[in-house]
Amino acid sequence: MIDKLGVSHFTMDSDLVDFLGHITIPVAGAQFLHAAAVHAAARGFGYDDMLRQNVAWVLSRMAIEMKSYPELSEEITLYTWIEGAAGLFTQRCFELVSSKGESFCYARSIWAAIHMETRRPVPLDTESINAYRLDRPCPIEKPGKIPPVEHLVEGEPYRVRYSDLDINGHLNSIRYMEHLLDRFDIALFTQKKITRFEIAYMAEGKYGMELSIHSRESFPDAYNMAICHEGKAICRAAVAWR
Amino acid sequence: MIDKLGVSHFTMDSDLVDFLGHITIPVAGAQFLHAAAVHAAARGFGYDDMLRQNVAWVLSRMAIEMKSYPELSEEITLYTWIEGAAGLFTQRCFELVSSKGESFCYARSIWAAIHMETRRPVPLDTESINAYRLDRPCPIEKPGKIPPVEHLVEGEPYRVRYSDLDINGHLNSIRYMEHLLDRFDIALFTQKKITRFEIAYMAEGKYGMELSIHSRESFPDAYNMAICHEGKAICRAAVAWR
């Protein structure tokens, strides 16, 4: 049996950073999703394995905590492992470590498998997944319930475009993150840094769908957010700054 | 002296494709820009080398021709080389080859170096660059003059957002491509494929800038496009479908 822990590397190249030279939450998220896909495929429950059973992985929740932001050109090591699967869900963790050995980011994700036609969750083969379960610390809070804000604040309109779509023809998980972050004023990015970003995916965005993006500062530097279609949330998020 | 030809590899993973499973023009473009940065850095005229002289590379033009679209999970080899530098510009070529050995994409790019403060082009150290000049075929037409369309057709409004910005705080080169392609109706992507995409960058997009995106079918399946700010083009593009 191959290792439980997945290890991969990437370089903090200039095309992975924002205008401040910081890795962005969506870029970190994309690295996690990629590492998750590679890790799962190498262990017999990847995209192609699931497809043969007519099911697909869907990301249900993700929480990312940034302790610091690495320098440009740094070599980053990405660790991913399975915390456990039960019933309809499996939990996967991530850690990012700089070349100086500093652990600067942890993330947690919760996944379900849905049937390709019914789009309904199917029970997981928890035995196969839990064979790779690893008891490794991921010292951040699990993703939890995010209060609705869509009835409290006006949303900004957005219509789903070609570049937003993933291979399944749905608004891709990373684009949700981008559209949420684009609601913040640019000044906030220069004054503060995101310490925690949490997202709960609730429904699939489709091409041409008219969305509204809502954001409310619920506590100082803590925002609750939602993306809605026809008044109903398709995703909720919570963003903390410091 | 190291090789003139740059060789790198990537996998056609599901996060690099559109809803049809095809590599997108912006994703191919991003792979080219990344390979160009790595190739230049290894040969003494990368981003960091330029920065020490207070200049930065800017992409002036790019043309991408797709003969076919590779399958999902294919291992792709990317070749990049310098065709020659003269005066203010250097020309760099790219080729993509599938694991079956099929060359399915060529691209040409033209670059200038601008002074970080004046934002004006500076003469290139053509001798250093031409030491790596390689006589290798790139059998596609050079990027040329693209007729203006902004006075002929109404534009679609777009405002530059946080996620659009590159490390210099400008609308990033790849996002120009995305915003242009998003002007096409989704039906066109299912009926036809892009065979040639050409873009000319003319001015820098900045945060909050109000843009208008124009598209006109000048000949059957051939579109001329422009992105404008206050009626003045910041980029022009030509897209051919088949």
Coordinates of C-alpha atoms in Angstrom, one line a residue:
Chain A
M1 CA 0.0 0.0 0.0
I2 CA 1.3 3.5 -0.9
D3 CA 1.8 6.2 1.7
K4 CA -1.2 7.7 3.4
L5 CA 0.3 11.2 3.3
G6 CA 0.3 13.0 -0.1
V7 CA 3.3 15.2 -0.7
S8 CA 3.7 17.6 -3.6
H9 CA 5.6 20.8 -4.4
F10 CA 5.0 24.1 -6.2
T11 CA 6.9 27.4 -6.6
M12 CA 5.4 30.7 -5.5
D13 CA 5.7 32.0 -9.1
S14 CA 4.5 35.5 -9.9
D15 CA 1.5 34.1 -11.7
L16 CA 0.2 32.7 -8.4
V17 CA 0.0 35.9 -6.5
D18 CA -2.1 39.0 -6.3
F19 CA -1.0 42.7 -6.7
L20 CA 0.7 42.5 -3.3
G21 CA 2.7 39.5 -4.2
H22 CA 0.6 37.3 -1.8
I23 CA -0.7 33.9 -2.7
T24 CA -4.5 34.3 -3.1
I25 CA -7.1 32.2 -1.4
P26 CA -8.4 30.9 -4.8
V27 CA -4.9 29.9 -5.9
A28 CA -4.3 28.1 -2.6
G29 CA -7.7 26.4 -3.1
A30 CA -6.9 25.4 -6.6
Q31 CA -3.6 23.8 -5.4
F32 CA -5.6 21.9 -2.8
L33 CA -8.1 20.6 -5.2
H34 CA -5.4 19.5 -7.6
A35 CA -3.5 17.7 -4.9
A36 CA -6.7 16.1 -3.7
A37 CA -7.4 14.8 -7.2
V38 CA -3.9 13.4 -7.6
H39 CA -3.9 11.9 -4.1
A40 CA -7.3 10.2 -4.6
A41 CA -6.5 8.9 -8.1
A42 CA -3.3 7.3 -6.8
R43 CA -5.2 5.5 -4.1
G44 CA -8.1 4.1 -6.2
F45 CA -10.9 6.6 -5.6
G46 CA -10.0 9.4 -8.1
Y47 CA -12.2 11.1 -10.7
D48 CA -11.9 8.3 -13.2
D49 CA -12.6 5.6 -10.6
M50 CA -15.8 7.3 -9.5
L51 CA -16.9 8.0 -13.1
R52 CA -16.9 4.2 -13.7
Q53 CA -19.6 4.0 -11.0
N54 CA -21.4 7.0 -12.5
V55 CA -20.6 9.2 -9.5
A56 CA -18.5 12.4 -9.1
W57 CA -16.8 14.0 -6.2
V58 CA -18.2 17.3 -5.1
L59 CA -16.6 19.7 -2.7
S60 CA -19.1 20.5 0.1
R61 CA -17.1 22.7 2.4
M62 CA -13.6 24.2 2.7
A63 CA -11.9 26.2 5.4
I64 CA -8.4 27.8 4.8
E65 CA -6.4 29.5 7.5
M66 CA -3.3 31.5 6.6
K67 CA -0.8 32.3 9.4
S68 CA 1.5 34.2 7.1
Y69 CA 2.1 34.7 3.4
P70 CA 5.2 33.2 1.8
E71 CA 7.7 35.2 -0.2
L72 CA 7.8 35.2 -4.0
S73 CA 9.8 32.4 -5.6
E74 CA 9.6 30.2 -2.4
E75 CA 9.4 26.5 -2.9
I76 CA 6.3 25.3 -1.1
T77 CA 5.5 21.8 0.1
L78 CA 1.9 20.7 0.1
Y79 CA 0.7 17.9 2.4
T80 CA -2.7 16.3 2.0
W81 CA -4.3 13.4 3.9
I82 CA -7.7 11.9 4.8
E83 CA -9.0 12.5 8.2
G84 CA -11.8 10.0 7.9
A85 CA -14.9 9.1 5.9
A86 CA -18.4 8.3 7.4
G87 CA -21.8 8.0 5.7
L88 CA -22.0 10.5 2.9
F89 CA -19.0 12.6 3.7
T90 CA -15.2 12.3 3.7
Q91 CA -12.8 14.8 5.4
R92 CA -9.5 15.8 3.8
C93 CA -6.9 18.1 5.3
F94 CA -4.0 20.1 3.8
E95 CA -0.9 21.8 5.1
L96 CA 1.5 24.2 3.3
V97 CA 5.1 24.5 4.5
S98 CA 7.7 27.0 3.2
S99 CA 11.2 26.0 2.3
K100 CA 12.3 27.5 5.6
G101 CA 10.2 24.8 7.3
E102 CA 7.5 27.2 8.4
S103 CA 4.0 25.8 8.4
F104 CA 1.9 28.8 7.2
C105 CA -1.4 27.4 6.1
Y106 CA -3.8 24.6 7.1
A107 CA -7.0 23.7 5.4
R108 CA -9.9 21.4 5.9
S109 CA -12.3 20.1 3.3
I110 CA -15.5 18.0 3.3
W111 CA -16.5 16.0 0.2
A112 CA -19.5 14.1 -1.0
A113 CA -20.0 11.9 -4.0
I114 CA -23.1 12.5 -6.1
H115 CA -24.7 10.3 -8.7
M116 CA -24.1 11.8 -12.2
E117 CA -27.8 11.7 -13.3
T118 CA -29.8 12.2 -10.1
R119 CA -27.2 14.7 -8.7
R120 CA -28.1 13.2 -5.3
P121 CA -25.4 12.1 -2.7
V122 CA -24.6 8.4 -2.6
P123 CA -23.1 6.5 0.3
L124 CA -19.3 6.4 0.2
D125 CA -17.1 3.3 0.2
T126 CA -15.8 4.3 3.6
E127 CA -13.8 1.2 4.1
S128 CA -11.6 1.8 1.0
I129 CA -11.2 5.5 1.9
N130 CA -10.5 4.9 5.6
A131 CA -7.8 2.5 4.8
Y132 CA -5.8 5.7 4.0
R133 CA -7.0 7.5 7.1
L134 CA -4.1 9.3 8.8
D135 CA -4.0 10.6 12.3
R136 CA -2.1 13.9 11.7
P137 CA -2.8 17.2 13.4
C138 CA -4.8 19.9 11.5
P139 CA -5.1 22.5 14.2
I140 CA -7.9 24.7 12.7
E141 CA -11.6 24.8 13.4
K142 CA -13.8 22.5 11.3
P143 CA -16.0 24.3 8.7
G144 CA -19.4 25.0 10.4
K145 CA -22.7 26.7 10.0
I146 CA -22.5 30.2 8.4
P147 CA -25.4 32.5 9.1
P148 CA -27.4 33.8 6.1
V149 CA -26.9 37.5 5.2
E150 CA -28.8 37.6 1.9
H151 CA -31.9 39.2 3.5
L152 CA -29.9 41.8 5.4
V153 CA -27.8 43.4 2.6
E154 CA -28.2 44.1 -1.1
G155 CA -26.3 41.8 -3.4
E156 CA -24.1 42.7 -6.3
P157 CA -25.3 41.1 -9.6
Y158 CA -23.1 38.7 -11.5
R159 CA -24.0 36.5 -14.5
V160 CA -22.1 33.1 -14.9
R161 CA -19.8 33.2 -18.0
Y162 CA -17.9 30.7 -20.1
S163 CA -14.7 31.1 -18.2
D164 CA -16.5 30.3 -14.9
L165 CA -17.4 26.8 -16.0
D166 CA -15.7 23.6 -15.0
I167 CA -15.6 20.3 -16.9
N168 CA -19.1 19.5 -15.7
G169 CA -20.5 22.7 -17.0
H170 CA -21.0 24.2 -13.5
L171 CA -19.6 27.3 -11.9
N172 CA -16.2 26.0 -10.8
S173 CA -15.5 25.8 -7.0
I174 CA -12.5 28.3 -7.3
R175 CA -14.6 30.9 -9.2
Y176 CA -17.1 31.0 -6.3
M177 CA -14.1 32.1 -4.1
E178 CA -12.9 34.7 -6.6
H179 CA -16.4 36.3 -7.0
L180 CA -16.7 36.5 -3.2
L181 CA -13.3 38.1 -2.7
D182 CA -14.0 40.6 -5.5
R183 CA -16.8 42.0 -3.3
F184 CA -14.2 43.5 -1.0
D185 CA -12.8 46.9 -1.6
I186 CA -9.2 46.8 -2.9
A187 CA -8.1 49.0 0.1
L188 CA -8.9 46.2 2.5
F189 CA -6.3 43.9 0.8
T190 CA -3.6 46.5 1.3
Q191 CA -4.5 47.2 5.0
K192 CA -5.3 43.7 6.2
K193 CA -4.7 40.1 5.4
I194 CA -7.2 37.2 5.3
T195 CA -6.6 34.9 8.2
R196 CA -9.5 32.5 7.6
F197 CA -11.7 31.8 4.6
E198 CA -14.5 29.3 4.9
I199 CA -17.0 28.3 2.2
A200 CA -20.0 26.0 2.0
Y201 CA -21.2 25.0 -1.4
M202 CA -25.0 24.4 -1.5
A203 CA -26.1 24.3 -5.2
E204 CA -24.5 24.3 -8.6
G205 CA -24.1 27.5 -10.6
K206 CA -24.9 27.1 -14.3
Y207 CA -24.1 29.1 -17.4
G208 CA -26.0 32.4 -17.7
M209 CA -27.4 32.1 -14.2
E210 CA -28.1 35.5 -12.6
L211 CA -26.4 35.6 -9.2
S212 CA -26.3 38.2 -6.5
I213 CA -23.3 38.4 -4.2
H214 CA -23.9 39.5 -0.6
S215 CA -21.4 40.6 2.1
R216 CA -21.9 41.9 5.6
E217 CA -19.4 42.7 8.3
S218 CA -21.0 40.8 11.1
F219 CA -18.2 41.6 13.6
P220 CA -15.2 43.9 13.1
D221 CA -13.1 42.3 10.4
A222 CA -15.4 39.3 10.1
Y223 CA -17.7 39.0 7.1
N224 CA -20.5 36.7 6.4
M225 CA -21.2 36.3 2.7
A226 CA -23.6 34.5 0.3
I227 CA -24.0 33.9 -3.4
C228 CA -27.7 33.6 -4.3
H229 CA -29.8 32.8 -7.3
E230 CA -33.4 34.0 -7.3
G231 CA -33.0 34.8 -3.6
K232 CA -31.8 31.3 -2.6
A233 CA -28.2 30.8 -1.5
I234 CA -26.1 28.5 -3.7
C235 CA -23.1 29.1 -1.4
R236 CA -22.2 30.8 1.9
A237 CA -18.9 32.0 3.1
A238 CA -17.2 33.6 6.1
V239 CA -14.0 35.6 5.8
A240 CA -11.9 36.9 8.7
W241 CA -9.2 39.6 8.3
R242 CA -6.5 40.9 10.5
Chain B
M1 CA 25.8 27.4 -22.2
I2 CA 22.5 25.7 -21.6
D3 CA 20.1 24.5 -24.3
K4 CA 18.5 27.0 -26.5
L5 CA 15.2 25.0 -26.5
G6 CA 13.1 25.1 -23.4
V7 CA 11.2 21.8 -22.7
S8 CA 8.6 21.3 -20.0
H9 CA 5.6 19.1 -19.3
F10 CA 2.1 19.3 -18.0
T11 CA -0.9 17.0 -17.7
M12 CA -4.2 17.8 -19.2
D13 CA -5.9 17.7 -15.8
S14 CA -9.6 18.4 -15.5
D15 CA -8.9 21.8 -13.9
L16 CA -7.3 23.0 -17.2
V17 CA -10.3 22.4 -19.4
D18 CA -13.6 24.0 -20.2
F19 CA -17.0 22.4 -20.0
L20 CA -16.3 20.4 -23.2
G21 CA -13.1 19.0 -21.8
H22 CA -10.9 21.1 -24.1
I23 CA -7.9 23.1 -23.0
T24 CA -8.9 26.7 -23.1
I25 CA -7.0 29.5 -24.9
P26 CA -6.3 31.3 -21.6
V27 CA -5.0 28.1 -20.0
A28 CA -2.7 27.5 -23.0
G29 CA -1.6 31.2 -22.8
A30 CA -0.9 30.8 -19.1
Q31 CA 1.2 27.7 -19.7
F32 CA 3.2 29.7 -22.4
L33 CA 3.8 32.7 -20.1
H34 CA 4.9 30.4 -17.3
A35 CA 7.3 28.5 -19.6
A36 CA 8.6 31.8 -21.0
A37 CA 9.3 33.1 -17.5
V38 CA 11.2 29.9 -16.5
H39 CA 13.1 29.8 -19.8
A40 CA 14.2 33.4 -19.6
A41 CA 15.2 33.2 -15.9
A42 CA 17.4 30.1 -16.6
R43 CA 19.2 32.1 -19.3
G44 CA 19.9 35.3 -17.4
F45 CA 17.1 37.6 -18.6
G46 CA 14.2 36.6 -16.3
Y47 CA 11.9 38.8 -14.2
D48 CA 14.4 39.1 -11.4
D49 CA 17.3 40.0 -13.8
M50 CA 15.2 42.7 -15.4
L51 CA 14.0 44.1 -12.1
R52 CA 17.6 44.7 -11.1
Q53 CA 17.8 47.1 -14.1
N54 CA 14.4 48.6 -13.1
V55 CA 12.7 47.2 -16.2
A56 CA 9.9 44.6 -16.6
W57 CA 8.9 42.3 -19.5
V58 CA 5.6 43.1 -21.1
L59 CA 3.7 40.9 -23.5
S60 CA 2.9 42.9 -26.6
R61 CA 1.3 40.4 -28.9
M62 CA 0.4 36.7 -29.0
A63 CA -1.0 34.4 -31.6
I64 CA -2.1 30.9 -30.8
E65 CA -3.2 28.3 -33.4
M66 CA -4.9 25.0 -32.3
K67 CA -4.9 22.2 -34.9
S68 CA -6.7 19.9 -32.5
Y69 CA -7.6 19.6 -28.8
P70 CA -5.9 16.9 -26.7
E71 CA -7.7 14.3 -24.6
L72 CA -8.2 14.6 -20.9
S73 CA -5.2 13.2 -18.8
E74 CA -2.8 13.5 -21.8
E75 CA 0.8 14.3 -21.0
I76 CA 1.7 17.4 -23.0
T77 CA 5.2 18.5 -23.9
L78 CA 5.7 22.3 -24.2
Y79 CA 8.6 23.7 -26.3
T80 CA 9.6 27.3 -26.2
W81 CA 12.5 29.1 -28.0
I82 CA 13.6 32.6 -29.0
E83 CA 13.2 33.4 -32.7
G84 CA 15.2 36.6 -32.4
A85 CA 15.5 40.0 -30.7
A86 CA 15.9 43.4 -32.5
G87 CA 15.5 46.9 -31.2
L88 CA 12.7 47.1 -28.7
F89 CA 11.2 43.7 -29.3
T90 CA 12.0 40.0 -28.9
Q91 CA 10.0 37.1 -30.5
R92 CA 9.4 33.9 -28.7
C93 CA 7.7 30.8 -30.1
F94 CA 5.9 27.8 -28.5
E95 CA 4.8 24.3 -29.5
L96 CA 2.6 21.8 -27.8
V97 CA 3.0 18.1 -28.5
S98 CA 0.8 15.3 -27.2
S99 CA 2.1 12.1 -25.8
K100 CA 1.3 10.4 -29.1
G101 CA 3.8 12.8 -30.7
E102 CA 1.2 14.9 -32.4
S103 CA 2.0 18.6 -32.6
F104 CA -1.4 20.2 -32.0
C105 CA -0.6 23.8 -31.2
Y106 CA 1.9 26.5 -32.2
A107 CA 2.1 30.0 -30.8
R108 CA 4.1 33.2 -31.4
S109 CA 4.7 36.0 -28.9
I110 CA 6.3 39.5 -29.1
W111 CA 7.7 41.1 -26.0
A112 CA 9.1 44.4 -25.0
A113 CA 10.8 45.6 -21.8
I114 CA 9.5 48.7 -20.1
H115 CA 11.1 51.0 -17.5
M116 CA 9.3 50.5 -14.2
E117 CA 8.8 54.2 -13.6
T118 CA 8.4 55.8 -17.0
R119 CA 6.4 52.7 -18.3
R120 CA 8.2 53.4 -21.6
P121 CA 9.9 50.7 -23.7
V122 CA 13.7 50.5 -23.3
P123 CA 16.1 49.0 -25.9
L124 CA 16.8 45.3 -25.3
D125 CA 20.2 43.7 -24.7
T126 CA 19.7 41.9 -28.1
E127 CA 23.1 40.3 -28.0
S128 CA 22.5 38.4 -24.8
I129 CA 19.0 37.3 -26.0
N130 CA 20.1 36.4 -29.5
A131 CA 22.8 34.1 -28.1
Y132 CA 19.9 31.8 -27.4
R133 CA 18.2 32.3 -30.8
L134 CA 17.1 29.1 -32.3
D135 CA 16.2 28.4 -35.9
R136 CA 13.2 26.1 -35.4
P137 CA 10.1 26.1 -37.5
C138 CA 6.9 27.8 -36.1
P139 CA 4.6 27.4 -39.1
I140 CA 1.9 30.0 -38.2
E141 CA 1.4 33.5 -39.3
K142 CA 3.0 36.3 -37.2
P143 CA 0.6 38.5 -35.2
G144 CA -0.3 41.4 -37.3
K145 CA -2.5 44.5 -37.4
I146 CA -6.1 44.0 -36.1
P147 CA -8.7 46.4 -37.5
P148 CA -10.6 48.4 -34.9
V149 CA -14.3 47.5 -34.3
E150 CA -15.1 49.6 -31.3
H151 CA -16.8 52.3 -33.4
L152 CA -18.9 49.7 -35.3
V153 CA -20.5 47.7 -32.5
E154 CA -21.7 48.3 -29.0
G155 CA -19.5 47.1 -26.2
E156 CA -20.4 45.1 -23.1
P157 CA -19.4 46.8 -19.9
Y158 CA -16.9 45.3 -17.5
R159 CA -15.1 46.7 -14.4
V160 CA -11.7 45.5 -13.4
R161 CA -11.7 43.5 -10.2
Y162 CA -9.3 42.2 -7.6
S163 CA -9.0 38.8 -9.1
D164 CA -8.1 40.3 -12.5
L165 CA -4.9 41.9 -11.2
D166 CA -1.3 40.6 -11.7
I167 CA 1.6 41.2 -9.4
N168 CA 2.1 44.7 -11.0
G169 CA -1.4 45.7 -10.1
H170 CA -2.6 45.6 -13.8
L171 CA -5.2 43.6 -15.5
N172 CA -3.4 40.4 -16.1
S173 CA -2.6 39.3 -19.7
I174 CA -4.6 36.0 -19.3
R175 CA -7.7 37.8 -18.0
Y176 CA -7.9 40.0 -21.2
M177 CA -8.2 36.6 -23.0
E178 CA -10.9 35.4 -20.7
H179 CA -13.0 38.5 -20.9
L180 CA -12.8 38.5 -24.7
L181 CA -13.9 34.8 -25.0
D182 CA -16.7 35.4 -22.5
R183 CA -18.3 37.7 -25.1
F184 CA -19.1 34.6 -27.3
D185 CA -22.3 32.8 -26.9
I186 CA -21.9 29.4 -25.2
A187 CA -23.5 27.7 -28.2
L188 CA -20.6 28.7 -30.4
F189 CA -18.2 26.7 -28.2
T190 CA -20.3 23.5 -28.7
Q191 CA -20.7 24.0 -32.4
K192 CA -17.2 25.1 -33.4
K193 CA -13.6 25.2 -32.2
I194 CA -11.2 28.1 -32.1
T195 CA -8.4 27.6 -34.6
R196 CA -6.6 30.9 -34.2
F197 CA -6.6 33.5 -31.4
E198 CA -4.5 36.6 -31.7
I199 CA -4.2 39.4 -29.2
A200 CA -2.4 42.8 -29.2
Y201 CA -1.9 44.5 -25.8
M202 CA -2.0 48.3 -26.1
A203 CA -2.4 49.8 -22.6
E204 CA -2.6 48.6 -19.0
G205 CA -5.9 47.9 -17.4
K206 CA -6.1 49.1 -13.8
Y207 CA -8.3 48.3 -10.8
G208 CA -11.8 49.7 -11.0
M209 CA -11.4 50.7 -14.7
E210 CA -14.6 50.8 -16.6
L211 CA -14.1 48.7 -19.8
S212 CA -16.2 47.9 -22.8
I213 CA -15.7 44.7 -24.7
H214 CA -16.5 44.8 -28.4
S215 CA -16.9 41.9 -30.9
R216 CA -17.8 41.8 -34.5
E217 CA -18.0 38.9 -37.0
S218 CA -16.0 40.5 -39.8
F219 CA -16.0 37.4 -42.0
P220 CA -17.9 34.2 -41.4
D221 CA -16.4 32.6 -38.3
A222 CA -13.8 35.4 -38.0
Y223 CA -14.2 37.9 -35.3
N224 CA -12.4 41.2 -34.6
M225 CA -12.6 42.3 -31.0
A226 CA -11.4 45.2 -28.8
I227 CA -11.4 46.0 -25.1
C228 CA -11.7 49.8 -24.6
H229 CA -11.5 52.3 -21.8
E230 CA -13.2 55.6 -22.4
G231 CA -13.5 54.8 -26.1
K232 CA -9.8 54.0 -26.6
A233 CA -8.6 50.5 -27.2
I234 CA -6.4 48.9 -24.5
C235 CA -6.3 45.7 -26.5
R236 CA -7.4 44.2 -29.9
A237 CA -8.0 40.6 -30.8
A238 CA -8.9 38.4 -33.7
V239 CA -10.5 35.0 -33.2
A240 CA -11.1 32.4 -36.0
W241 CA -13.5 29.5 -35.5
R242 CA -14.1 26.3 -37.5

